[in-house]
């Protein structure tokens, strides 16, 4: 039995603005939400929420206030998801802020990280964008940032990364401090991989992370799941102010929320600073 049928089958008396009691009519609520432009899936979600919460004696004002608060939240979340892709592309023009962002995604998952590290391989030295350690695994991560959304990472990149990672492993597996570690190579991009890239990685023990790859576990999923959004998603700061913060190493909204002193030199009014803090709270909490 779905939530709509459940509400229709239950006699719940609610109090109107006049003070009179009347049976709750779920269809009236659905029509109100529909008239406000809510999609079918959102209406179903709101009706389910109301069905689990509603009780006899609640006022119609309380019901509609709750319903439309959820609707606003859903719309804000949809808008946030739409802005997220643009925000990640706005981490440019160089790839370094993207590397720092990826480092923080690993860190939020409990890894110890280093970003932009030069390490010795067996034959030559290499710069690894991110090294992420957790338990007995060391992850060697190459980041590929592109300004063009249509750009795909070709198979040459995982071929090259596999070679570099192998050279580092060959050196480190003979060093006493790495004896208890296993190693994983990664390629991370803000765009997509070609089918050949995916095929090669699958057969050569490389981990890939892209905007929507792996399915339901891609970059988009991780950012939303961890609530670790880049500062470029913010409305309350200018592009110039965001660039200043990124040069200071402030890449995520979480960092800025934890230390608002970084915006003191922007000479924001008290009203603007309060609005910025609220936006950060909405994004991060």
PDB file of C-alpha atoms in Angstrom:
ATOM      1  CA  UNK A   1       0.000   0.000   0.000  1.00  0.00           C
ATOM      2  CA  UNK A   2       1.480   3.368  -1.002  1.00  0.00           C
ATOM      3  CA  UNK A   3       1.401   6.520   1.119  1.00  0.00           C
ATOM      4  CA  UNK A   4      -1.477   8.097  -0.831  1.00  0.00           C
ATOM      5  CA  UNK A   5      -3.720   5.054  -0.384  1.00  0.00           C
ATOM      6  CA  UNK A   6      -2.730   4.853   3.277  1.00  0.00           C
ATOM      7  CA  UNK A   7      -3.745   8.465   3.898  1.00  0.00           C
ATOM      8  CA  UNK A   8      -7.017   7.984   2.031  1.00  0.00           C
ATOM      9  CA  UNK A   9      -7.854   4.951   4.150  1.00  0.00           C
ATOM     10  CA  UNK A  10      -7.098   6.667   7.466  1.00  0.00           C
ATOM     11  CA  UNK A  11      -9.556   9.062   9.038  1.00  0.00           C
ATOM     12  CA  UNK A  12      -7.411  11.889  10.361  1.00  0.00           C
ATOM     13  CA  UNK A  13      -9.162  14.967  11.635  1.00  0.00           C
ATOM     14  CA  UNK A  14      -7.283  18.191  11.059  1.00  0.00           C
ATOM     15  CA  UNK A  15      -8.073  21.663  12.314  1.00  0.00           C
ATOM     16  CA  UNK A  16      -8.954  24.338   9.757  1.00  0.00           C
ATOM     17  CA  UNK A  17      -8.100  28.033  10.152  1.00  0.00           C
ATOM     18  CA  UNK A  18     -11.710  28.590  11.302  1.00  0.00           C
ATOM     19  CA  UNK A  19     -11.167  26.171  14.184  1.00  0.00           C
ATOM     20  CA  UNK A  20     -13.450  23.487  12.725  1.00  0.00           C
ATOM     21  CA  UNK A  21     -12.289  19.902  12.299  1.00  0.00           C
ATOM     22  CA  UNK A  22     -12.421  18.126   8.960  1.00  0.00           C
ATOM     23  CA  UNK A  23     -11.004  14.880   7.542  1.00  0.00           C
ATOM     24  CA  UNK A  24      -7.607  15.353   5.935  1.00  0.00           C
ATOM     25  CA  UNK A  25      -7.836  15.314   2.131  1.00  0.00           C
ATOM     26  CA  UNK A  26      -4.602  14.107   0.543  1.00  0.00           C
ATOM     27  CA  UNK A  27      -5.822  15.042  -2.945  1.00  0.00           C
ATOM     28  CA  UNK A  28      -6.054  18.712  -1.945  1.00  0.00           C
ATOM     29  CA  UNK A  29      -2.434  18.577  -0.843  1.00  0.00           C
ATOM     30  CA  UNK A  30      -1.393  16.875  -4.074  1.00  0.00           C
ATOM     31  CA  UNK A  31      -3.226  19.462  -6.168  1.00  0.00           C
ATOM     32  CA  UNK A  32      -1.581  22.316  -4.253  1.00  0.00           C
ATOM     33  CA  UNK A  33       1.849  20.856  -4.844  1.00  0.00           C
ATOM     34  CA  UNK A  34       1.057  20.173  -8.496  1.00  0.00           C
ATOM     35  CA  UNK A  35      -0.125  23.774  -8.959  1.00  0.00           C
ATOM     36  CA  UNK A  36       3.168  24.925  -7.442  1.00  0.00           C
ATOM     37  CA  UNK A  37       4.996  23.053 -10.207  1.00  0.00           C
ATOM     38  CA  UNK A  38       6.175  20.019  -8.227  1.00  0.00           C
ATOM     39  CA  UNK A  39       7.015  16.898 -10.207  1.00  0.00           C
ATOM     40  CA  UNK A  40       5.264  13.582  -9.600  1.00  0.00           C
ATOM     41  CA  UNK A  41       8.254  12.014  -7.811  1.00  0.00           C
ATOM     42  CA  UNK A  42       8.560  15.016  -5.485  1.00  0.00           C
ATOM     43  CA  UNK A  43       4.837  14.955  -4.689  1.00  0.00           C
ATOM     44  CA  UNK A  44       5.093  11.246  -3.819  1.00  0.00           C
ATOM     45  CA  UNK A  45       8.048  11.929  -1.539  1.00  0.00           C
ATOM     46  CA  UNK A  46       6.206  14.723   0.270  1.00  0.00           C
ATOM     47  CA  UNK A  47       3.025  12.670   0.683  1.00  0.00           C
ATOM     48  CA  UNK A  48       5.084   9.810   2.147  1.00  0.00           C
ATOM     49  CA  UNK A  49       6.711  12.209   4.603  1.00  0.00           C
ATOM     50  CA  UNK A  50       3.343  13.667   5.636  1.00  0.00           C
ATOM     51  CA  UNK A  51       1.785  10.203   6.031  1.00  0.00           C
ATOM     52  CA  UNK A  52       4.479   9.183   8.523  1.00  0.00           C
ATOM     53  CA  UNK A  53       4.159  12.402  10.504  1.00  0.00           C
ATOM     54  CA  UNK A  54       0.497  13.472  10.448  1.00  0.00           C
ATOM     55  CA  UNK A  55      -1.702  13.128  13.534  1.00  0.00           C
ATOM     56  CA  UNK A  56      -5.255  14.036  14.503  1.00  0.00           C
ATOM     57  CA  UNK A  57      -5.534  17.597  15.745  1.00  0.00           C
ATOM     58  CA  UNK A  58      -2.747  18.997  13.571  1.00  0.00           C
ATOM     59  CA  UNK A  59      -3.682  22.221  11.795  1.00  0.00           C
ATOM     60  CA  UNK A  60      -3.943  22.506   8.030  1.00  0.00           C
ATOM     61  CA  UNK A  61      -1.437  25.373   8.281  1.00  0.00           C
ATOM     62  CA  UNK A  62       1.127  23.052   9.901  1.00  0.00           C
ATOM     63  CA  UNK A  63       0.586  20.406   7.208  1.00  0.00           C
ATOM     64  CA  UNK A  64       1.036  22.821   4.306  1.00  0.00           C
ATOM     65  CA  UNK A  65       3.964  24.554   5.984  1.00  0.00           C
ATOM     66  CA  UNK A  66       5.739  21.201   6.319  1.00  0.00           C
ATOM     67  CA  UNK A  67       4.876  20.142   2.777  1.00  0.00           C
ATOM     68  CA  UNK A  68       6.143  23.324   1.140  1.00  0.00           C
ATOM     69  CA  UNK A  69       9.282  23.374   3.273  1.00  0.00           C
ATOM     70  CA  UNK A  70      10.121  19.941   1.848  1.00  0.00           C
ATOM     71  CA  UNK A  71       9.296  21.187  -1.654  1.00  0.00           C
ATOM     72  CA  UNK A  72      11.685  24.145  -1.277  1.00  0.00           C
ATOM     73  CA  UNK A  73      14.369  21.803   0.009  1.00  0.00           C
ATOM     74  CA  UNK A  74      13.893  19.445  -2.969  1.00  0.00           C
ATOM     75  CA  UNK A  75      14.122  22.331  -5.411  1.00  0.00           C
ATOM     76  CA  UNK A  76      17.245  23.653  -3.694  1.00  0.00           C
ATOM     77  CA  UNK A  77      18.816  20.195  -3.897  1.00  0.00           C
ATOM     78  CA  UNK A  78      17.928  19.920  -7.604  1.00  0.00           C
ATOM     79  CA  UNK A  79      19.411  23.350  -8.236  1.00  0.00           C
ATOM     80  CA  UNK A  80      22.518  22.373  -6.294  1.00  0.00           C
ATOM     81  CA  UNK A  81      23.012  19.247  -8.423  1.00  0.00           C
ATOM     82  CA  UNK A  82      22.632  21.319 -11.576  1.00  0.00           C
ATOM     83  CA  UNK A  83      25.243  23.834 -10.347  1.00  0.00           C
ATOM     84  CA  UNK A  84      27.676  21.169  -9.149  1.00  0.00           C
ATOM     85  CA  UNK A  85      29.023  20.223 -12.575  1.00  0.00           C
ATOM     86  CA  UNK A  86      29.573  23.892 -13.482  1.00  0.00           C
ATOM     87  CA  UNK A  87      31.217  24.472 -10.104  1.00  0.00           C
ATOM     88  CA  UNK A  88      33.756  21.697 -10.626  1.00  0.00           C
ATOM     89  CA  UNK A  89      34.620  23.044 -14.088  1.00  0.00           C
ATOM     90  CA  UNK A  90      35.058  26.459 -12.465  1.00  0.00           C
ATOM     91  CA  UNK A  91      37.931  25.093 -10.331  1.00  0.00           C
ATOM     92  CA  UNK A  92      40.246  25.972 -13.250  1.00  0.00           C
ATOM     93  CA  UNK A  93      41.958  27.445 -15.161  1.00  0.00           C
ATOM     94  CA  UNK A  94      44.838  25.306 -13.796  1.00  0.00           C
ATOM     95  CA  UNK A  95      44.377  21.741 -12.599  1.00  0.00           C
ATOM     96  CA  UNK A  96      45.838  22.301  -9.127  1.00  0.00           C
ATOM     97  CA  UNK A  97      42.619  23.289  -7.309  1.00  0.00           C
ATOM     98  CA  UNK A  98      40.994  20.158  -8.772  1.00  0.00           C
ATOM     99  CA  UNK A  99      43.864  18.043  -7.400  1.00  0.00           C
ATOM    100  CA  UNK A 100      43.382  19.628  -3.965  1.00  0.00           C
ATOM    101  CA  UNK A 101      39.647  18.993  -4.200  1.00  0.00           C
ATOM    102  CA  UNK A 102      40.194  15.309  -5.020  1.00  0.00           C
ATOM    103  CA  UNK A 103      42.659  15.098  -2.127  1.00  0.00           C
ATOM    104  CA  UNK A 104      40.002  16.416   0.227  1.00  0.00           C
ATOM    105  CA  UNK A 105      37.460  13.894  -1.093  1.00  0.00           C
ATOM    106  CA  UNK A 106      39.869  11.114  -0.104  1.00  0.00           C
ATOM    107  CA  UNK A 107      40.584  12.815   3.231  1.00  0.00           C
ATOM    108  CA  UNK A 108      36.879  13.073   4.062  1.00  0.00           C
ATOM    109  CA  UNK A 109      36.707   9.282   3.622  1.00  0.00           C
ATOM    110  CA  UNK A 110      39.399   8.716   6.239  1.00  0.00           C
ATOM    111  CA  UNK A 111      42.555   8.710   4.121  1.00  0.00           C
ATOM    112  CA  UNK A 112      45.821  10.436   5.023  1.00  0.00           C
ATOM    113  CA  UNK A 113      46.699  12.515   1.996  1.00  0.00           C
ATOM    114  CA  UNK A 114      49.505  14.387   0.280  1.00  0.00           C
ATOM    115  CA  UNK A 115      48.907  16.589  -2.769  1.00  0.00           C
ATOM    116  CA  UNK A 116      51.460  17.385  -5.480  1.00  0.00           C
ATOM    117  CA  UNK A 117      54.225  15.088  -4.252  1.00  0.00           C
ATOM    118  CA  UNK A 118      57.455  14.352  -6.140  1.00  0.00           C
ATOM    119  CA  UNK A 119      58.501  10.729  -5.536  1.00  0.00           C
ATOM    120  CA  UNK A 120      61.297   8.501  -6.746  1.00  0.00           C
ATOM    121  CA  UNK A 121      60.530   5.711  -9.138  1.00  0.00           C
ATOM    122  CA  UNK A 122      62.857   2.856 -10.048  1.00  0.00           C
ATOM    123  CA  UNK A 123      64.064   4.677 -13.160  1.00  0.00           C
ATOM    124  CA  UNK A 124      62.955   8.352 -12.877  1.00  0.00           C
ATOM    125  CA  UNK A 125      61.185  10.709 -10.475  1.00  0.00           C
ATOM    126  CA  UNK A 126      57.433  11.318 -10.775  1.00  0.00           C
ATOM    127  CA  UNK A 127      55.004  13.938  -9.521  1.00  0.00           C
ATOM    128  CA  UNK A 128      51.887  12.320  -8.101  1.00  0.00           C
ATOM    129  CA  UNK A 129      48.859  14.583  -7.881  1.00  0.00           C
ATOM    130  CA  UNK A 130      47.489  12.838  -4.781  1.00  0.00           C
ATOM    131  CA  UNK A 131      48.849  10.085  -2.539  1.00  0.00           C
ATOM    132  CA  UNK A 132      46.165   8.709  -0.227  1.00  0.00           C
ATOM    133  CA  UNK A 133      46.944   6.166   2.499  1.00  0.00           C
ATOM    134  CA  UNK A 134      44.404   4.120   4.420  1.00  0.00           C
ATOM    135  CA  UNK A 135      45.065   0.999   6.444  1.00  0.00           C
ATOM    136  CA  UNK A 136      47.582  -1.035   4.409  1.00  0.00           C
ATOM    137  CA  UNK A 137      46.885   0.491   0.977  1.00  0.00           C
ATOM    138  CA  UNK A 138      48.655   3.403  -0.704  1.00  0.00           C
ATOM    139  CA  UNK A 139      46.674   4.995  -3.541  1.00  0.00           C
ATOM    140  CA  UNK A 140      48.660   6.798  -6.234  1.00  0.00           C
ATOM    141  CA  UNK A 141      46.285   9.203  -7.958  1.00  0.00           C
ATOM    142  CA  UNK A 142      46.662  11.056 -11.272  1.00  0.00           C
ATOM    143  CA  UNK A 143      44.090  13.850 -11.815  1.00  0.00           C
ATOM    144  CA  UNK A 144      43.003  14.977 -15.272  1.00  0.00           C
ATOM    145  CA  UNK A 145      41.147  18.285 -15.199  1.00  0.00           C
ATOM    146  CA  UNK A 146      39.530  19.571 -18.399  1.00  0.00           C
ATOM    147  CA  UNK A 147      37.831  22.905 -19.096  1.00  0.00           C
ATOM    148  CA  UNK A 148      35.812  21.353 -21.931  1.00  0.00           C
ATOM    149  CA  UNK A 149      32.823  19.249 -20.789  1.00  0.00           C
ATOM    150  CA  UNK A 150      32.946  17.275 -24.031  1.00  0.00           C
ATOM    151  CA  UNK A 151      36.557  16.192 -23.499  1.00  0.00           C
ATOM    152  CA  UNK A 152      37.050  12.472 -22.815  1.00  0.00           C
ATOM    153  CA  UNK A 153      40.107  10.868 -21.292  1.00  0.00           C
ATOM    154  CA  UNK A 154      41.630   8.626 -23.967  1.00  0.00           C
ATOM    155  CA  UNK A 155      43.285   5.261 -23.366  1.00  0.00           C
ATOM    156  CA  UNK A 156      46.751   6.841 -23.598  1.00  0.00           C
ATOM    157  CA  UNK A 157      46.249   8.360 -20.125  1.00  0.00           C
ATOM    158  CA  UNK A 158      45.646   5.117 -18.174  1.00  0.00           C
ATOM    159  CA  UNK A 159      48.451   3.486 -20.203  1.00  0.00           C
ATOM    160  CA  UNK A 160      50.807   6.268 -19.115  1.00  0.00           C
ATOM    161  CA  UNK A 161      49.596   6.236 -15.489  1.00  0.00           C
ATOM    162  CA  UNK A 162      49.929   2.449 -15.229  1.00  0.00           C
ATOM    163  CA  UNK A 163      53.529   2.758 -16.391  1.00  0.00           C
ATOM    164  CA  UNK A 164      54.340   5.503 -13.877  1.00  0.00           C
ATOM    165  CA  UNK A 165      52.670   3.684 -10.995  1.00  0.00           C
ATOM    166  CA  UNK A 166      54.561   0.505 -11.864  1.00  0.00           C
ATOM    167  CA  UNK A 167      57.849   2.430 -11.770  1.00  0.00           C
ATOM    168  CA  UNK A 168      57.019   3.818  -8.301  1.00  0.00           C
ATOM    169  CA  UNK A 169      55.923   0.420  -7.002  1.00  0.00           C
ATOM    170  CA  UNK A 170      59.098  -1.212  -8.308  1.00  0.00           C
ATOM    171  CA  UNK A 171      61.101   1.272  -6.243  1.00  0.00           C
ATOM    172  CA  UNK A 172      58.957   1.222  -3.104  1.00  0.00           C
ATOM    173  CA  UNK A 173      58.422  -2.517  -2.819  1.00  0.00           C
ATOM    174  CA  UNK A 174      62.149  -2.854  -2.016  1.00  0.00           C
ATOM    175  CA  UNK A 175      62.086  -0.107   0.661  1.00  0.00           C
ATOM    176  CA  UNK A 176      61.554  -1.244   4.304  1.00  0.00           C
ATOM    177  CA  UNK A 177      59.019   1.505   5.135  1.00  0.00           C
ATOM    178  CA  UNK A 178      56.646   0.246   2.420  1.00  0.00           C
ATOM    179  CA  UNK A 179      56.913  -3.492   3.076  1.00  0.00           C
ATOM    180  CA  UNK A 180      53.459  -3.757   4.653  1.00  0.00           C
ATOM    181  CA  UNK A 181      51.693  -1.750   1.954  1.00  0.00           C
ATOM    182  CA  UNK A 182      49.923  -2.696  -1.240  1.00  0.00           C
ATOM    183  CA  UNK A 183      49.517  -0.118  -4.005  1.00  0.00           C
ATOM    184  CA  UNK A 184      46.660   1.050  -6.212  1.00  0.00           C
ATOM    185  CA  UNK A 185      46.836   3.338  -9.219  1.00  0.00           C
ATOM    186  CA  UNK A 186      44.034   5.805  -9.964  1.00  0.00           C
ATOM    187  CA  UNK A 187      42.997   8.158 -12.747  1.00  0.00           C
ATOM    188  CA  UNK A 188      40.442  10.807 -11.750  1.00  0.00           C
ATOM    189  CA  UNK A 189      38.790  13.266 -14.136  1.00  0.00           C
ATOM    190  CA  UNK A 190      36.020  15.847 -14.034  1.00  0.00           C
ATOM    191  CA  UNK A 191      34.767  14.678 -17.448  1.00  0.00           C
ATOM    192  CA  UNK A 192      34.467  11.118 -18.803  1.00  0.00           C
ATOM    193  CA  UNK A 193      36.580   8.192 -19.965  1.00  0.00           C
ATOM    194  CA  UNK A 194      36.487   6.632 -23.419  1.00  0.00           C
ATOM    195  CA  UNK A 195      35.303   2.992 -23.583  1.00  0.00           C
ATOM    196  CA  UNK A 196      38.906   1.942 -24.363  1.00  0.00           C
ATOM    197  CA  UNK A 197      40.116   3.664 -21.176  1.00  0.00           C
ATOM    198  CA  UNK A 198      37.557   1.798 -19.106  1.00  0.00           C
ATOM    199  CA  UNK A 199      38.386  -1.498 -20.795  1.00  0.00           C
ATOM    200  CA  UNK A 200      42.124  -1.068 -20.291  1.00  0.00           C
ATOM    201  CA  UNK A 201      41.743  -0.063 -16.619  1.00  0.00           C
ATOM    202  CA  UNK A 202      39.521  -3.070 -15.929  1.00  0.00           C
ATOM    203  CA  UNK A 203      42.190  -5.518 -17.146  1.00  0.00           C
ATOM    204  CA  UNK A 204      45.190  -3.678 -15.705  1.00  0.00           C
ATOM    205  CA  UNK A 205      44.178  -3.041 -12.101  1.00  0.00           C
ATOM    206  CA  UNK A 206      43.590   0.709 -12.378  1.00  0.00           C
ATOM    207  CA  UNK A 207      40.848   2.530 -10.493  1.00  0.00           C
ATOM    208  CA  UNK A 208      38.897   5.127 -12.498  1.00  0.00           C
ATOM    209  CA  UNK A 209      36.771   7.963 -11.143  1.00  0.00           C
ATOM    210  CA  UNK A 210      34.845  10.333 -13.425  1.00  0.00           C
ATOM    211  CA  UNK A 211      31.788  12.561 -13.236  1.00  0.00           C
ATOM    212  CA  UNK A 212      29.387   9.601 -13.481  1.00  0.00           C
ATOM    213  CA  UNK A 213      31.754   6.610 -13.374  1.00  0.00           C
ATOM    214  CA  UNK A 214      31.636   4.086 -11.755  1.00  0.00           C
ATOM    215  CA  UNK A 215      27.861   3.990 -12.021  1.00  0.00           C
ATOM    216  CA  UNK A 216      26.234   5.374  -8.865  1.00  0.00           C
ATOM    217  CA  UNK A 217      29.698   5.851  -7.332  1.00  0.00           C
ATOM    218  CA  UNK A 218      31.145   8.579  -9.515  1.00  0.00           C
ATOM    219  CA  UNK A 219      32.417  12.038  -8.627  1.00  0.00           C
ATOM    220  CA  UNK A 220      28.909  13.503  -8.544  1.00  0.00           C
ATOM    221  CA  UNK A 221      27.758  10.810  -6.100  1.00  0.00           C
ATOM    222  CA  UNK A 222      30.792  11.216  -3.829  1.00  0.00           C
ATOM    223  CA  UNK A 223      30.468  15.006  -3.592  1.00  0.00           C
ATOM    224  CA  UNK A 224      26.775  14.814  -2.710  1.00  0.00           C
ATOM    225  CA  UNK A 225      27.204  11.876  -0.348  1.00  0.00           C
ATOM    226  CA  UNK A 226      30.069  13.513   1.552  1.00  0.00           C
ATOM    227  CA  UNK A 227      28.590  17.033   1.260  1.00  0.00           C
ATOM    228  CA  UNK A 228      32.014  18.263   0.189  1.00  0.00           C
ATOM    229  CA  UNK A 229      31.159  20.967  -2.345  1.00  0.00           C
ATOM    230  CA  UNK A 230      33.722  23.266  -4.019  1.00  0.00           C
ATOM    231  CA  UNK A 231      33.543  26.944  -3.091  1.00  0.00           C
ATOM    232  CA  UNK A 232      32.855  27.698  -6.755  1.00  0.00           C
ATOM    233  CA  UNK A 233      29.262  26.586  -6.121  1.00  0.00           C
ATOM    234  CA  UNK A 234      28.606  29.580  -3.859  1.00  0.00           C
ATOM    235  CA  UNK A 235      26.309  32.407  -4.979  1.00  0.00           C
ATOM    236  CA  UNK A 236      27.323  34.841  -2.242  1.00  0.00           C
ATOM    237  CA  UNK A 237      30.924  35.316  -3.405  1.00  0.00           C
ATOM    238  CA  UNK A 238      32.235  36.812  -6.637  1.00  0.00           C
ATOM    239  CA  UNK A 239      34.463  34.886  -9.044  1.00  0.00           C
ATOM    240  CA  UNK A 240      37.382  37.099  -7.992  1.00  0.00           C
ATOM    241  CA  UNK A 241      36.799  36.358  -4.302  1.00  0.00           C
ATOM    242  CA  UNK A 242      36.652  32.614  -5.003  1.00  0.00           C
ATOM    243  CA  UNK A 243      39.956  32.778  -6.888  1.00  0.00           C
ATOM    244  CA  UNK A 244      41.566  34.548  -3.920  1.00  0.00           C
ATOM    245  CA  UNK A 245      40.335  31.802  -1.591  1.00  0.00           C
ATOM    246  CA  UNK A 246      41.578  29.037  -3.897  1.00  0.00           C
ATOM    247  CA  UNK A 247      45.039  30.634  -3.969  1.00  0.00           C
ATOM    248  CA  UNK A 248      44.960  30.430  -0.160  1.00  0.00           C
ATOM    249  CA  UNK A 249      44.154  26.716  -0.386  1.00  0.00           C
ATOM    250  CA  UNK A 250      40.477  27.121   0.500  1.00  0.00           C
ATOM    251  CA  UNK A 251      38.852  24.814  -2.027  1.00  0.00           C
ATOM    252  CA  UNK A 252      35.708  23.509  -0.322  1.00  0.00           C
ATOM    253  CA  UNK A 253      32.713  25.044   1.388  1.00  0.00           C
ATOM    254  CA  UNK A 254      33.479  22.853   4.402  1.00  0.00           C
ATOM    255  CA  UNK A 255      36.882  24.541   4.839  1.00  0.00           C
ATOM    256  CA  UNK A 256      35.384  28.020   4.609  1.00  0.00           C
ATOM    257  CA  UNK A 257      32.548  27.222   7.030  1.00  0.00           C
ATOM    258  CA  UNK A 258      35.129  26.023   9.565  1.00  0.00           C
ATOM    259  CA  UNK A 259      37.135  29.244   9.281  1.00  0.00           C
ATOM    260  CA  UNK A 260      35.256  32.322   8.101  1.00  0.00           C
ATOM    261  CA  UNK A 261      38.295  34.530   8.845  1.00  0.00           C
ATOM    262  CA  UNK A 262      39.382  33.942   5.249  1.00  0.00           C
ATOM    263  CA  UNK A 263      36.719  36.392   4.005  1.00  0.00           C
ATOM    264  CA  UNK A 264      37.670  39.231   6.359  1.00  0.00           C
ATOM    265  CA  UNK A 265      39.702  41.023   3.680  1.00  0.00           C
ATOM    266  CA  UNK A 266      36.709  41.080   1.320  1.00  0.00           C
ATOM    267  CA  UNK A 267      35.096  43.873   3.364  1.00  0.00           C
ATOM    268  CA  UNK A 268      31.702  42.173   3.278  1.00  0.00           C
ATOM    269  CA  UNK A 269      28.849  43.930   5.035  1.00  0.00           C
ATOM    270  CA  UNK A 270      27.460  42.180   8.099  1.00  0.00           C
ATOM    271  CA  UNK A 271      24.363  41.307   6.090  1.00  0.00           C
ATOM    272  CA  UNK A 272      26.401  39.747   3.240  1.00  0.00           C
ATOM    273  CA  UNK A 273      28.616  37.814   5.663  1.00  0.00           C
ATOM    274  CA  UNK A 274      25.537  36.459   7.454  1.00  0.00           C
ATOM    275  CA  UNK A 275      24.012  35.464   4.110  1.00  0.00           C
ATOM    276  CA  UNK A 276      27.264  33.729   3.109  1.00  0.00           C
ATOM    277  CA  UNK A 277      27.386  31.839   6.397  1.00  0.00           C
ATOM    278  CA  UNK A 278      23.790  30.693   5.920  1.00  0.00           C
ATOM    279  CA  UNK A 279      24.530  29.534   2.372  1.00  0.00           C
ATOM    280  CA  UNK A 280      27.506  27.536   3.654  1.00  0.00           C
ATOM    281  CA  UNK A 281      25.333  25.991   6.383  1.00  0.00           C
ATOM    282  CA  UNK A 282      22.702  25.019   3.830  1.00  0.00           C
ATOM    283  CA  UNK A 283      25.331  23.371   1.631  1.00  0.00           C
ATOM    284  CA  UNK A 284      27.436  21.619   4.254  1.00  0.00           C
ATOM    285  CA  UNK A 285      25.004  20.539   6.970  1.00  0.00           C
TER     286      UNK A 285
END
